[in-house]
Short mmCIF file of C-alpha atoms (C1' of nucleotides) in Angstrom, two decimals:
data_model
loop_
_atom_site.label_atom_id
_atom_site.label_comp_id
_atom_site.label_asym_id
_atom_site.label_seq_id
_atom_site.Cartn_x
_atom_site.Cartn_y
_atom_site.Cartn_z
CA UNK A 509 0.00 0.00 0.00
CA UNK A 510 1.48 3.32 -1.03
CA UNK A 511 0.86 6.15 1.44
CA UNK A 512 -0.53 9.33 -0.12
CA UNK A 513 2.04 11.86 -1.25
CA UNK A 514 1.72 15.33 0.30
CA UNK A 515 0.43 17.76 -2.30
CA UNK A 516 1.32 20.78 -0.20
CA UNK A 517 2.97 21.91 3.02
CA UNK A 518 2.23 23.96 6.11
CA UNK A 519 4.22 26.83 4.65
CA UNK A 520 2.39 26.75 1.34
CA UNK A 521 -0.92 26.81 3.15
CA UNK A 522 0.09 29.69 5.40
CA UNK A 523 1.36 31.65 2.43
CA UNK A 524 -1.82 31.03 0.46
CA UNK A 525 -4.01 32.00 3.39
CA UNK A 526 -2.00 35.13 3.94
CA UNK A 527 -2.33 36.15 0.35
CA UNK A 528 -6.08 35.62 0.40
CA UNK A 529 -6.44 37.55 3.65
CA UNK A 530 -4.36 40.37 2.26
CA UNK A 531 -6.74 40.64 -0.66
CA UNK A 532 -10.14 40.16 0.93
CA UNK A 533 -9.73 40.29 4.69
CA UNK A 534 -9.80 37.51 7.26
CA UNK A 535 -13.58 37.54 7.61
CA UNK A 536 -13.95 36.55 4.00
CA UNK A 537 -11.41 33.75 4.19
CA UNK A 538 -12.91 30.36 3.45
CA UNK A 539 -11.15 27.09 4.10
CA UNK A 540 -12.37 25.99 0.72
CA UNK A 541 -10.56 28.90 -0.89
CA UNK A 542 -7.37 28.10 0.97
CA UNK A 543 -7.58 24.44 0.08
CA UNK A 544 -8.23 25.20 -3.54
CA UNK A 545 -5.28 27.59 -3.66
CA UNK A 546 -2.91 24.79 -2.65
CA UNK A 547 -4.61 22.05 -4.64
CA UNK A 548 -6.36 20.04 -1.95
CA UNK A 549 -9.84 19.83 -0.43
CA UNK A 550 -10.93 21.61 2.73
CA UNK A 551 -11.08 18.58 5.03
CA UNK A 552 -7.41 17.86 4.36
CA UNK A 553 -6.46 21.10 6.07
CA UNK A 554 -7.41 19.51 9.37
CA UNK A 555 -4.46 17.15 9.08
CA UNK A 556 -2.20 20.16 9.52
CA UNK A 557 -4.18 22.73 11.51
CA UNK A 558 -6.50 22.03 14.39
CA UNK A 559 -9.15 24.38 13.03
CA UNK A 560 -9.66 27.65 11.19
CA UNK A 561 -8.45 29.68 14.15
CA UNK A 562 -5.21 27.73 14.31
CA UNK A 563 -4.55 28.54 10.67
CA UNK A 564 -5.24 32.23 11.22
CA UNK A 565 -2.91 32.11 14.19
CA UNK A 566 -0.16 30.67 12.04
CA UNK A 567 -0.63 33.49 9.52
CA UNK A 568 -0.52 36.00 12.35
CA UNK A 569 2.74 34.58 13.71
CA UNK A 570 4.17 34.70 10.22
CA UNK A 571 3.24 38.36 9.86
CA UNK A 572 4.52 39.26 13.32
CA UNK A 573 7.88 37.75 12.55
CA UNK A 574 8.07 39.85 9.43
CA UNK A 575 7.04 42.94 11.34
CA UNK A 576 9.83 42.46 13.85
CA UNK A 577 12.34 42.13 11.04
CA UNK A 578 11.05 45.28 9.38
CA UNK A 579 11.28 47.25 12.60
CA UNK A 580 14.80 46.08 13.40
CA UNK A 581 16.01 46.84 9.92
CA UNK A 582 14.53 50.31 10.11
CA UNK A 583 16.25 51.02 13.42
CA UNK A 584 19.56 49.60 12.17
CA UNK A 585 22.53 51.25 13.89
CA UNK A 586 21.07 54.72 14.07
CA UNK A 587 21.28 56.67 17.30
CA UNK A 588 18.17 56.16 19.44
CA UNK A 589 16.19 59.28 18.52
CA UNK A 590 16.68 58.75 14.81
CA UNK A 591 16.04 55.03 15.13
CA UNK A 592 12.74 55.72 16.87
CA UNK A 593 11.49 57.89 14.06
CA UNK A 594 12.59 55.42 11.42
CA UNK A 595 10.88 52.64 13.30
CA UNK A 596 7.67 54.64 13.57
CA UNK A 597 7.64 55.26 9.84
CA UNK A 598 8.40 51.62 9.10
CA UNK A 599 5.58 50.54 11.40
CA UNK A 600 3.08 52.74 9.64
CA UNK A 601 4.30 51.62 6.24
CA UNK A 602 3.85 47.99 7.21
CA UNK A 603 0.27 48.64 8.27
CA UNK A 604 -0.59 50.58 5.16
CA UNK A 605 0.87 48.02 2.81
CA UNK A 606 -1.11 45.14 4.22
CA UNK A 607 -4.02 46.59 6.16
CA UNK A 608 -5.92 43.33 6.42
CA UNK A 609 -2.85 41.52 7.68
CA UNK A 610 -2.20 44.29 10.16
CA UNK A 611 -5.71 43.98 11.50
CA UNK A 612 -5.30 40.23 11.78
CA UNK A 613 -2.28 40.63 14.03
CA UNK A 614 -4.35 42.21 16.75
CA UNK A 615 -7.39 39.94 16.73
CA UNK A 616 -7.92 39.03 20.35
CA UNK A 617 -9.04 35.48 19.62
CA UNK A 618 -5.68 34.75 17.98
CA UNK A 619 -3.52 35.30 21.02
CA UNK A 620 -1.99 32.04 22.07
CA UNK A 621 -0.75 30.92 25.45
CA UNK A 622 2.95 31.66 24.98
CA UNK A 623 2.60 35.19 23.57
CA UNK A 624 6.09 34.76 22.18
CA UNK A 625 5.58 36.34 18.77
CA UNK A 626 3.85 39.46 20.03
CA UNK A 627 6.50 39.89 22.68
CA UNK A 628 9.19 39.77 20.02
CA UNK A 629 7.43 42.35 17.87
CA UNK A 630 7.13 44.71 20.83
CA UNK A 631 10.74 44.33 21.88
CA UNK A 632 12.45 46.73 19.44
CA UNK A 633 10.48 49.76 20.62
CA UNK A 634 11.08 48.93 24.25
CA UNK A 635 14.81 48.51 23.70
CA UNK A 636 15.06 51.87 21.98
CA UNK A 637 13.14 53.58 24.74
CA UNK A 638 15.50 52.14 27.31
CA UNK A 639 18.46 53.46 25.34
CA UNK A 640 16.83 56.85 25.04
CA UNK A 641 15.30 57.39 28.48
CA UNK A 642 16.69 54.73 30.79
CA UNK A 643 14.87 51.83 32.41
CA UNK A 644 12.76 53.85 34.81
CA UNK A 645 10.25 55.15 32.28
CA UNK A 646 11.06 53.01 29.27
CA UNK A 647 8.04 50.73 29.59
CA UNK A 648 5.57 53.58 30.00
CA UNK A 649 7.22 55.41 27.11
CA UNK A 650 7.06 52.33 24.91
CA UNK A 651 3.39 51.95 25.74
CA UNK A 652 2.81 55.56 24.78
CA UNK A 653 4.41 55.40 21.37
CA UNK A 654 3.14 51.91 20.66
CA UNK A 655 -0.42 52.92 21.47
CA UNK A 656 -0.18 55.96 19.28
CA UNK A 657 1.21 54.01 16.36
CA UNK A 658 -1.38 51.29 16.67
CA UNK A 659 -4.24 53.76 16.92
CA UNK A 660 -3.01 55.94 14.10
CA UNK A 661 -2.47 53.06 11.69
CA UNK A 662 -5.89 51.62 12.49
CA UNK A 663 -7.60 54.98 12.10
CA UNK A 664 -5.85 55.46 8.81
CA UNK A 665 -6.49 52.07 7.23
CA UNK A 666 -10.04 51.98 8.53
CA UNK A 667 -10.69 55.33 6.90
CA UNK A 668 -11.29 57.38 10.04
CA UNK A 669 -9.33 60.41 8.91
CA UNK A 670 -11.69 62.15 6.54
CA UNK A 671 -11.69 65.76 7.62
CA UNK A 672 -9.14 66.74 5.03
CA UNK A 673 -5.61 68.08 5.54
CA UNK A 674 -2.56 65.90 5.12
CA UNK A 675 -2.53 62.65 7.06
CA UNK A 676 1.20 62.36 6.47
CA UNK A 677 1.68 65.74 8.09
CA UNK A 678 -0.45 64.72 11.06
CA UNK A 679 1.74 61.66 11.52
CA UNK A 680 4.99 63.64 11.38
CA UNK A 681 3.54 66.23 13.72
CA UNK A 682 2.43 63.58 16.21
CA UNK A 683 5.78 61.83 16.28
CA UNK A 684 7.48 65.15 16.98
CA UNK A 685 5.00 65.96 19.71
CA UNK A 686 5.49 62.63 21.45
CA UNK A 687 9.27 62.59 21.17
CA UNK A 688 9.47 66.18 22.42
CA UNK A 689 7.17 65.35 25.29
CA UNK A 690 9.23 62.30 26.18
CA UNK A 691 12.48 64.25 26.28
CA UNK A 692 11.07 66.61 28.83
CA UNK A 693 9.86 63.87 31.18
CA UNK B 898 -58.59 40.38 9.38
CA UNK B 899 -56.66 41.66 12.37
CA UNK B 900 -53.08 42.72 11.58
CA UNK B 901 -50.45 41.21 13.85
CA UNK B 902 -49.57 43.26 16.90
CA UNK B 903 -45.90 44.20 17.22
CA UNK B 904 -44.29 42.16 19.99
CA UNK B 905 -41.23 44.36 20.10
CA UNK B 906 -39.65 47.51 18.67
CA UNK B 907 -36.50 48.67 16.96
CA UNK B 908 -35.25 50.08 20.23
CA UNK B 909 -35.89 46.87 22.14
CA UNK B 910 -34.04 44.90 19.52
CA UNK B 911 -31.08 47.27 19.50
CA UNK B 912 -30.91 47.20 23.28
CA UNK B 913 -31.06 43.41 23.39
CA UNK B 914 -28.39 43.09 20.72
CA UNK B 915 -26.19 45.55 22.51
CA UNK B 916 -26.52 43.64 25.77
CA UNK B 917 -25.64 40.36 24.08
CA UNK B 918 -22.67 41.89 22.31
CA UNK B 919 -21.45 43.42 25.53
CA UNK B 920 -21.46 40.00 27.10
CA UNK B 921 -20.11 37.76 24.37
CA UNK B 922 -18.79 39.96 21.60
CA UNK B 923 -20.21 40.75 18.18
CA UNK B 924 -18.73 37.67 16.52
CA UNK B 925 -20.79 35.45 18.78
CA UNK B 926 -24.00 37.34 18.18
CA UNK B 927 -26.68 35.22 16.58
CA UNK B 928 -29.89 36.58 15.14
CA UNK B 929 -31.66 33.72 16.84
CA UNK B 930 -30.36 34.93 20.19
CA UNK B 931 -31.47 38.47 19.51
CA UNK B 932 -34.88 37.34 18.36
CA UNK B 933 -35.33 35.12 21.38
CA UNK B 934 -34.33 37.95 23.71
CA UNK B 935 -37.20 40.09 22.41
CA UNK B 936 -39.70 37.27 22.06
CA UNK B 937 -39.84 36.79 18.31
CA UNK B 938 -38.25 34.49 15.71
CA UNK B 939 -35.19 35.32 13.68
CA UNK B 940 -36.90 35.91 10.31
CA UNK B 941 -39.04 38.64 11.86
CA UNK B 942 -35.95 40.74 12.41
CA UNK B 943 -35.80 41.30 8.67
CA UNK B 944 -38.97 43.37 8.85
CA UNK B 945 -36.99 45.96 10.78
CA UNK B 946 -33.35 45.58 9.69
CA UNK B 947 -32.09 44.87 6.24
CA UNK B 948 -29.66 42.25 7.47
CA UNK B 949 -27.33 41.38 10.33
CA UNK B 950 -24.91 44.15 9.40
CA UNK B 951 -27.66 46.77 9.53
CA UNK B 952 -28.53 45.67 13.06
CA UNK B 953 -24.90 45.87 14.14
CA UNK B 954 -24.72 49.30 12.58
CA UNK B 955 -27.71 50.44 14.60
CA UNK B 956 -26.04 49.21 17.80
CA UNK B 957 -22.87 51.02 16.80
CA UNK B 958 -24.72 54.30 16.24
CA UNK B 959 -26.40 53.87 19.60
CA UNK B 960 -23.04 53.39 21.31
CA UNK B 961 -21.45 56.31 19.47
CA UNK B 962 -24.20 58.63 20.57
CA UNK B 963 -23.60 57.56 24.15
CA UNK B 964 -19.87 58.04 23.75
CA UNK B 965 -20.33 61.59 22.54
CA UNK B 966 -22.51 62.36 25.54
CA UNK B 967 -19.96 60.86 27.91
CA UNK B 968 -17.15 62.90 26.39
CA UNK B 969 -19.08 66.17 26.47
CA UNK B 970 -20.12 65.63 30.05
CA UNK B 971 -16.55 64.93 31.05
CA UNK B 972 -15.33 68.11 29.41
CA UNK B 973 -18.14 70.16 30.89
CA UNK B 974 -17.09 73.78 31.42
CA UNK B 975 -13.54 73.09 32.44
CA UNK B 976 -10.74 75.10 30.89
CA UNK B 977 -9.32 73.39 27.83
CA UNK B 978 -6.26 71.69 29.35
CA UNK B 979 -8.28 70.23 32.22
CA UNK B 980 -11.14 69.31 29.92
CA UNK B 981 -8.77 67.41 27.65
CA UNK B 982 -7.49 65.28 30.49
CA UNK B 983 -10.98 64.59 31.78
CA UNK B 984 -12.09 63.65 28.33
CA UNK B 985 -9.16 61.29 27.89
CA UNK B 986 -9.98 59.53 31.13
CA UNK B 987 -13.66 59.33 30.23
CA UNK B 988 -12.78 57.86 26.86
CA UNK B 989 -10.64 55.16 28.39
CA UNK B 990 -13.29 54.41 31.00
CA UNK B 991 -15.92 53.98 28.30
CA UNK B 992 -13.74 51.50 26.45
CA UNK B 993 -12.89 49.51 29.54
CA UNK B 994 -16.47 49.26 30.72
CA UNK B 995 -17.76 47.85 27.45
CA UNK B 996 -14.79 46.48 25.56
CA UNK B 997 -16.85 44.52 23.07
CA UNK B 998 -19.01 47.52 22.33
CA UNK B 999 -15.93 49.68 21.95
CA UNK B 1000 -14.49 47.25 19.43
CA UNK B 1001 -17.77 47.22 17.55
CA UNK B 1002 -17.65 50.96 17.06
CA UNK B 1003 -14.56 50.72 14.91
CA UNK B 1004 -15.47 47.77 12.71
CA UNK B 1005 -14.74 48.95 9.19
CA UNK B 1006 -17.70 47.13 7.64
CA UNK B 1007 -20.09 49.12 9.84
CA UNK B 1008 -19.24 52.54 8.48
CA UNK B 1009 -22.20 53.93 6.62
CA UNK B 1010 -22.34 56.48 3.86
CA UNK B 1011 -23.14 59.55 5.94
CA UNK B 1012 -20.48 59.05 8.64
CA UNK B 1013 -22.57 61.34 10.82
CA UNK B 1014 -22.30 59.44 14.11
CA UNK B 1015 -18.54 59.02 13.98
CA UNK B 1016 -18.12 62.65 13.08
CA UNK B 1017 -20.14 63.68 16.11
CA UNK B 1018 -18.10 61.47 18.42
CA UNK B 1019 -14.87 62.97 17.11
CA UNK B 1020 -16.06 66.54 17.42
CA UNK B 1021 -15.47 67.16 21.14
CA UNK B 1022 -11.75 66.44 20.96
CA UNK B 1023 -11.34 68.62 17.91
CA UNK B 1024 -13.19 71.52 19.52
CA UNK B 1025 -11.01 71.36 22.59
CA UNK B 1026 -7.85 71.29 20.54
CA UNK B 1027 -8.96 74.36 18.66
CA UNK B 1028 -9.57 76.14 21.95
CA UNK B 1029 -6.18 75.06 23.23
CA UNK B 1030 -3.94 75.47 20.21
CA UNK B 1031 -5.85 77.42 17.60
CA UNK B 1032 -7.14 76.24 14.24
CA UNK B 1033 -3.79 75.88 12.54
CA UNK B 1034 -2.71 72.66 14.24
CA UNK B 1035 -5.96 71.61 15.90
CA UNK B 1036 -6.77 68.85 13.43
CA UNK B 1037 -3.31 67.30 13.57
CA UNK B 1038 -3.35 67.57 17.35
CA UNK B 1039 -6.77 65.94 17.55
CA UNK B 1040 -5.53 63.13 15.36
CA UNK B 1041 -2.56 62.67 17.66
CA UNK B 1042 -4.50 62.38 20.88
CA UNK B 1043 -7.33 60.43 19.28
CA UNK B 1044 -4.95 57.91 17.82
CA UNK B 1045 -3.20 57.48 21.12
CA UNK B 1046 -6.45 56.98 23.00
CA UNK B 1047 -7.78 54.52 20.48
CA UNK B 1048 -4.58 52.51 20.43
CA UNK B 1049 -4.16 52.51 24.19
CA UNK B 1050 -7.70 51.41 24.89
CA UNK B 1051 -7.47 48.65 22.31
CA UNK B 1052 -4.13 47.44 23.61
CA UNK B 1053 -5.52 47.43 27.10
CA UNK B 1054 -8.79 45.64 26.45
CA UNK B 1055 -7.17 43.19 24.08
CA UNK B 1056 -4.66 42.29 26.75
CA UNK B 1057 -1.54 43.59 25.05
CA UNK B 1058 -0.02 45.16 28.14
CA UNK B 1059 1.43 42.23 29.98
CA UNK B 1060 4.96 43.24 30.88
CA UNK B 1061 3.94 44.32 34.36
CA UNK B 1062 4.08 47.81 35.88
CA UNK B 1063 0.98 49.93 36.28
CA UNK B 1064 -1.12 50.45 33.18
CA UNK B 1065 -2.88 53.34 34.89
CA UNK B 1066 0.47 55.01 35.42
CA UNK B 1067 1.42 54.46 31.80
CA UNK B 1068 -1.79 56.15 30.74
CA UNK B 1069 -1.28 59.16 33.01
CA UNK B 1070 2.31 59.41 31.87
CA UNK B 1071 1.35 59.29 28.22
CA UNK B 1072 -1.29 61.97 28.55
CA UNK B 1073 1.23 64.24 30.23
CA UNK B 1074 3.80 63.52 27.54
CA UNK B 1075 1.41 64.34 24.74
CA UNK B 1076 -0.04 67.47 26.32
CA UNK B 1077 3.43 68.73 27.15
CA UNK B 1078 4.55 68.01 23.63
CA UNK B 1079 1.55 69.82 22.20
CA UNK B 1080 2.15 72.95 24.26
CA UNK B 1081 5.63 73.28 22.85
CA UNK B 1082 4.52 72.99 19.24
"C1'" DA C 246 -48.71 45.26 9.57
"C1'" DC C 247 -46.10 42.03 11.71
"C1'" DC C 248 -45.08 37.16 12.68
"C1'" DT C 249 -43.89 32.32 11.53
"C1'" DG C 250 -42.25 27.58 9.73
"C1'" DA C 251 -40.05 25.69 6.06
"C1'" DA C 252 -36.59 25.80 2.94
"C1'" DC C 253 -32.06 27.11 0.95
"C1'" DA C 254 -27.15 28.40 0.68
"C1'" DC C 255 -22.91 28.50 2.76
"C1'" DC C 256 -19.35 27.07 5.65
"C1'" DG C 257 -16.73 24.82 9.48
"C1'" DT C 258 -15.93 20.30 11.03
"C1'" DT C 259 -15.95 15.12 11.53
"C1'" DC C 260 -15.21 10.61 9.90
"C1'" DA C 261 -15.00 6.43 7.50
"C1'" DA C 262 -12.87 4.87 3.43
"C1'" DG C 263 -9.31 5.21 -0.15
"C1'" DT C 264 -4.24 5.01 -1.72
"C1'" DA D 710 0.80 9.37 5.87
"C1'" DC D 711 -2.11 12.18 3.56
"C1'" DC D 712 -6.32 12.84 0.78
"C1'" DT D 713 -11.32 12.59 -0.23
"C1'" DG D 714 -16.63 12.49 -0.50
"C1'" DA D 715 -20.38 12.37 2.30
"C1'" DA D 716 -22.63 13.88 6.12
"C1'" DC D 717 -23.79 17.01 10.00
"C1'" DA D 718 -24.47 21.31 12.64
"C1'" DC D 719 -25.07 25.99 12.56
"C1'" DC D 720 -26.51 30.26 10.90
"C1'" DG D 721 -27.94 34.08 7.73
"C1'" DT D 722 -31.56 34.87 4.61
"C1'" DT D 723 -35.85 34.36 1.71
"C1'" DC D 724 -40.60 33.55 1.10
"C1'" DA D 725 -45.16 31.97 1.07
"C1'" DA D 726 -48.71 31.62 4.32
"C1'" DG D 727 -50.98 33.01 8.66
"C1'" DT D 728 -53.50 36.57 11.68
#
DNA sequence: ACCTGAACACCGTTCAAGT
DNA sequence: ACCTGAACACCGTTCAAGT
């Protein structure tokens, strides 16, 4: 008896799911669509992922890993204040390029027990804040800038900025405001 | 022939849906559950709401109206800097008290054509910023503080602050940072 | 005018059977 | 070891029929 040959792989499936989510959003993602994209039938997906949520979680982890890379590359070897700005811009760019993926990252039902990936993605900002302000306020400062970035990106990709004027300018302005405020603290 | 007597009303239905969402989240909301809560069957809901999305939208508008009231009451007649802080605290409190409702408000698929309700809820912050900083930077400043608040509340209710230290303190700190930064601009 | 049961479409999920 | 068709549960939605 010859065992069935695998037609696909976990990585293929994750990549296909991610592409579909990027295009249509996670709510529209059907296991049938994913299966079809990798040349199998929906029930076969259950050999590799416990359920739909587990697959979404895998896509999320994939995206979070990429986000961490993007943030670290942006910060590079720049001095802390410059690195912070570059990181902020890179963060926003990531969100704008793949809004549906960005939204996926923060779905509450996708948090797993370990929290490893999200911790890794949050690390770069915290490290920079420590370099800039010292350990006493670094966590609070990281929460400040992180919250702003998250909120701004969501507002922007959800279409909540519709009163005119430049959104780019508002972003630049806000980053200046926050960094100035942090320096004084 | 006696026409059927209405067993419920739009307002009852919206209130029931809101209560159920508050408890279990919008994703878990079933039209059957809503119908049962007001003593009718699911198909009857379609006499009053075009579809499930329209019902969610009505709940969202209801919540946004309440949010605007809460924010205006918090600001009251205080001088602008005080009013801004009070409003920020009220905003966070609203989100923490009804996290699932807060999340609902910002679902992209629930935005309607007019955008009236969301505009009204954003107005108080913008007005205060104009009073505080003048019309030249008020919109950018409003976007700054609004983004921060939105991001912070989401991070908090989604459970993204888990590195210890006081979250309350981080919020206070952040508000100070941003207001200080704004004054210097 | 509003309510209902029955029916349909769609989708996640399970499982026994195939190679 | 992986894949499949068939079946089931659940839910949004439609519609003809009831009062």
